[in-house]
Amino acid sequence: DKLPPKKRVPLPEAPTLPTPKAGDSEHAFNDFNSMAMEIYTTHAKVCPWCIDQEKIRQEEDEAERKRLEAEDAAARAKAEEEARRKAEEEEARR
């Protein structure tokens, strides 16, 4: 509803298979889920909201990757500094 009309894409058709019930077979659930995922992935390729959400997810993933890299680099630097300090102390004792 928040997208301008010219950016909206038509909603996809609902699955033609009935929604499985608790007592249905695993096969019925798998068939329904496969159909639903196909509808979703096809629609997500053209849906502006889905595309924006994917970009946001990718940006968040990239930010998290960079944060972890910085954390690792800081831990390595701290360990190297500690090793250097211990080596200097050992050298001073000789």
mmCIF file of N, CA, C and O in Angstrom, residues 18-53:
data_model
loop_
_atom_site.group_PDB
_atom_site.id
_atom_site.type_symbol
_atom_site.label_atom_id
_atom_site.label_comp_id
_atom_site.label_asym_id
_atom_site.label_seq_id
_atom_site.Cartn_x
_atom_site.Cartn_y
_atom_site.Cartn_z
ATOM 1 N N PRO A 18 -4.510 -27.242 -2.186
ATOM 2 C CA PRO A 18 -5.090 -26.828 -0.907
ATOM 3 C C PRO A 18 -4.021 -26.824 0.187
ATOM 4 O O PRO A 18 -3.054 -27.580 0.132
ATOM 5 N N THR A 19 -4.208 -25.956 1.170
ATOM 6 C CA THR A 19 -3.297 -25.916 2.304
ATOM 7 C C THR A 19 -3.394 -27.247 3.045
ATOM 8 O O THR A 19 -4.488 -27.674 3.403
ATOM 9 N N PRO A 20 -2.262 -27.924 3.244
ATOM 10 C CA PRO A 20 -2.319 -29.226 3.918
ATOM 11 C C PRO A 20 -2.772 -29.104 5.374
ATOM 12 O O PRO A 20 -2.540 -28.090 6.025
ATOM 13 N N LYS A 21 -3.401 -30.140 5.839
ATOM 14 C CA LYS A 21 -3.875 -30.213 7.221
ATOM 15 C C LYS A 21 -2.911 -31.077 8.035
ATOM 16 O O LYS A 21 -2.088 -31.796 7.481
ATOM 17 N N ALA A 22 -3.031 -31.022 9.334
ATOM 18 C CA ALA A 22 -2.116 -31.734 10.230
ATOM 19 C C ALA A 22 -2.032 -33.224 9.917
ATOM 20 O O ALA A 22 -0.977 -33.828 10.046
ATOM 21 N N GLY A 23 -3.098 -33.845 9.475
ATOM 22 C CA GLY A 23 -3.078 -35.280 9.218
ATOM 23 C C GLY A 23 -2.653 -35.660 7.810
ATOM 24 O O GLY A 23 -2.574 -36.853 7.487
ATOM 25 N N ASP A 24 -2.356 -34.670 6.954
ATOM 26 C CA ASP A 24 -1.977 -34.966 5.570
ATOM 27 C C ASP A 24 -0.572 -35.558 5.501
ATOM 28 O O ASP A 24 0.220 -35.435 6.427
ATOM 29 N N SER A 25 -0.275 -36.135 4.358
ATOM 30 C CA SER A 25 1.011 -36.809 4.179
ATOM 31 C C SER A 25 2.148 -35.794 4.034
ATOM 32 O O SER A 25 1.929 -34.625 3.716
ATOM 33 N N GLU A 26 3.340 -36.297 4.248
ATOM 34 C CA GLU A 26 4.540 -35.471 4.058
ATOM 35 C C GLU A 26 4.607 -35.001 2.605
ATOM 36 O O GLU A 26 5.007 -33.876 2.324
ATOM 37 N N HIS A 27 4.190 -35.855 1.694
ATOM 38 C CA HIS A 27 4.191 -35.527 0.267
ATOM 39 C C HIS A 27 3.298 -34.305 -0.001
ATOM 40 O O HIS A 27 3.679 -33.405 -0.764
ATOM 41 N N ALA A 28 2.119 -34.257 0.633
ATOM 42 C CA ALA A 28 1.211 -33.123 0.448
ATOM 43 C C ALA A 28 1.859 -31.831 0.931
ATOM 44 O O ALA A 28 1.751 -30.787 0.265
ATOM 45 N N PHE A 29 2.533 -31.896 2.076
ATOM 46 C CA PHE A 29 3.218 -30.708 2.598
ATOM 47 C C PHE A 29 4.365 -30.288 1.676
ATOM 48 O O PHE A 29 4.534 -29.102 1.376
ATOM 49 N N ASN A 30 5.147 -31.240 1.226
ATOM 50 C CA ASN A 30 6.274 -30.929 0.339
ATOM 51 C C ASN A 30 5.798 -30.316 -0.967
ATOM 52 O O ASN A 30 6.398 -29.345 -1.456
ATOM 53 N N ASP A 31 4.728 -30.864 -1.550
ATOM 54 C CA ASP A 31 4.193 -30.315 -2.804
ATOM 55 C C ASP A 31 3.705 -28.890 -2.606
ATOM 56 O O ASP A 31 3.989 -28.002 -3.406
ATOM 57 N N PHE A 32 2.949 -28.665 -1.529
ATOM 58 C CA PHE A 32 2.431 -27.329 -1.257
ATOM 59 C C PHE A 32 3.579 -26.348 -1.012
ATOM 60 O O PHE A 32 3.596 -25.244 -1.562
ATOM 61 N N ASN A 33 4.550 -26.747 -0.190
ATOM 62 C CA ASN A 33 5.689 -25.869 0.113
ATOM 63 C C ASN A 33 6.499 -25.544 -1.139
ATOM 64 O O ASN A 33 6.941 -24.409 -1.323
ATOM 65 N N SER A 34 6.686 -26.521 -2.002
ATOM 66 C CA SER A 34 7.427 -26.282 -3.250
ATOM 67 C C SER A 34 6.700 -25.265 -4.119
ATOM 68 O O SER A 34 7.314 -24.358 -4.676
ATOM 69 N N MET A 35 5.379 -25.429 -4.224
ATOM 70 C CA MET A 35 4.593 -24.496 -5.027
ATOM 71 C C MET A 35 4.643 -23.092 -4.418
ATOM 72 O O MET A 35 4.842 -22.100 -5.126
ATOM 73 N N ALA A 36 4.494 -23.006 -3.108
ATOM 74 C CA ALA A 36 4.521 -21.704 -2.440
ATOM 75 C C ALA A 36 5.885 -21.028 -2.602
ATOM 76 O O ALA A 36 5.960 -19.824 -2.852
ATOM 77 N N MET A 37 6.963 -21.784 -2.457
ATOM 78 C CA MET A 37 8.307 -21.203 -2.623
ATOM 79 C C MET A 37 8.538 -20.734 -4.053
ATOM 80 O O MET A 37 9.178 -19.701 -4.275
ATOM 81 N N GLU A 38 8.036 -21.466 -5.007
ATOM 82 C CA GLU A 38 8.173 -21.055 -6.415
ATOM 83 C C GLU A 38 7.441 -19.730 -6.649
ATOM 84 O O GLU A 38 7.966 -18.830 -7.288
ATOM 85 N N ILE A 39 6.244 -19.619 -6.099
ATOM 86 C CA ILE A 39 5.484 -18.369 -6.220
ATOM 87 C C ILE A 39 6.260 -17.227 -5.561
ATOM 88 O O ILE A 39 6.416 -16.146 -6.134
ATOM 89 N N TYR A 40 6.751 -17.472 -4.358
ATOM 90 C CA TYR A 40 7.481 -16.434 -3.619
ATOM 91 C C TYR A 40 8.737 -15.992 -4.370
ATOM 92 O O TYR A 40 8.974 -14.797 -4.548
ATOM 93 N N THR A 41 9.558 -16.939 -4.794
ATOM 94 C CA THR A 41 10.824 -16.556 -5.434
ATOM 95 C C THR A 41 10.590 -15.869 -6.775
ATOM 96 O O THR A 41 11.327 -14.949 -7.123
ATOM 97 N N THR A 42 9.570 -16.292 -7.494
ATOM 98 C CA THR A 42 9.251 -15.636 -8.768
ATOM 99 C C THR A 42 8.804 -14.205 -8.516
ATOM 100 O O THR A 42 9.237 -13.270 -9.195
ATOM 101 N N HIS A 43 7.946 -14.024 -7.526
ATOM 102 C CA HIS A 43 7.437 -12.686 -7.214
ATOM 103 C C HIS A 43 8.537 -11.792 -6.636
ATOM 104 O O HIS A 43 8.613 -10.606 -6.955
ATOM 105 N N ALA A 44 9.396 -12.350 -5.803
ATOM 106 C CA ALA A 44 10.440 -11.560 -5.135
ATOM 107 C C ALA A 44 11.397 -10.921 -6.140
ATOM 108 O O ALA A 44 11.977 -9.875 -5.867
ATOM 109 N N LYS A 45 11.536 -11.528 -7.317
ATOM 110 C CA LYS A 45 12.452 -10.981 -8.331
ATOM 111 C C LYS A 45 11.944 -9.673 -8.917
ATOM 112 O O LYS A 45 12.739 -8.896 -9.436
ATOM 113 N N VAL A 46 10.639 -9.429 -8.841
ATOM 114 C CA VAL A 46 10.070 -8.219 -9.452
ATOM 115 C C VAL A 46 9.434 -7.279 -8.438
ATOM 116 O O VAL A 46 9.055 -6.164 -8.781
ATOM 117 N N CYS A 47 9.327 -7.694 -7.198
ATOM 118 C CA CYS A 47 8.655 -6.902 -6.165
ATOM 119 C C CYS A 47 9.609 -5.844 -5.608
ATOM 120 O O CYS A 47 10.647 -6.183 -5.036
ATOM 121 N N PRO A 48 9.274 -4.557 -5.753
ATOM 122 C CA PRO A 48 10.166 -3.513 -5.231
ATOM 123 C C PRO A 48 10.430 -3.644 -3.734
ATOM 124 O O PRO A 48 11.545 -3.436 -3.282
ATOM 125 N N TRP A 49 9.429 -3.984 -2.952
ATOM 126 C CA TRP A 49 9.627 -4.139 -1.518
ATOM 127 C C TRP A 49 10.591 -5.277 -1.231
ATOM 128 O O TRP A 49 11.502 -5.148 -0.417
ATOM 129 N N CYS A 50 10.393 -6.414 -1.912
ATOM 130 C CA CYS A 50 11.273 -7.575 -1.703
ATOM 131 C C CYS A 50 12.710 -7.239 -2.100
ATOM 132 O O CYS A 50 13.655 -7.625 -1.411
ATOM 133 N N ILE A 51 12.845 -6.524 -3.202
ATOM 134 C CA ILE A 51 14.174 -6.134 -3.672
ATOM 135 C C ILE A 51 14.841 -5.222 -2.643
ATOM 136 O O ILE A 51 16.009 -5.402 -2.309
ATOM 137 N N ASP A 52 14.075 -4.271 -2.102
ATOM 138 C CA ASP A 52 14.613 -3.386 -1.065
ATOM 139 C C ASP A 52 15.005 -4.168 0.176
ATOM 140 O O ASP A 52 16.052 -3.917 0.784
ATOM 141 N N GLN A 53 14.170 -5.116 0.575
ATOM 142 C CA GLN A 53 14.474 -5.926 1.751
ATOM 143 C C GLN A 53 15.747 -6.742 1.533
ATOM 144 O O GLN A 53 16.553 -6.892 2.447
#
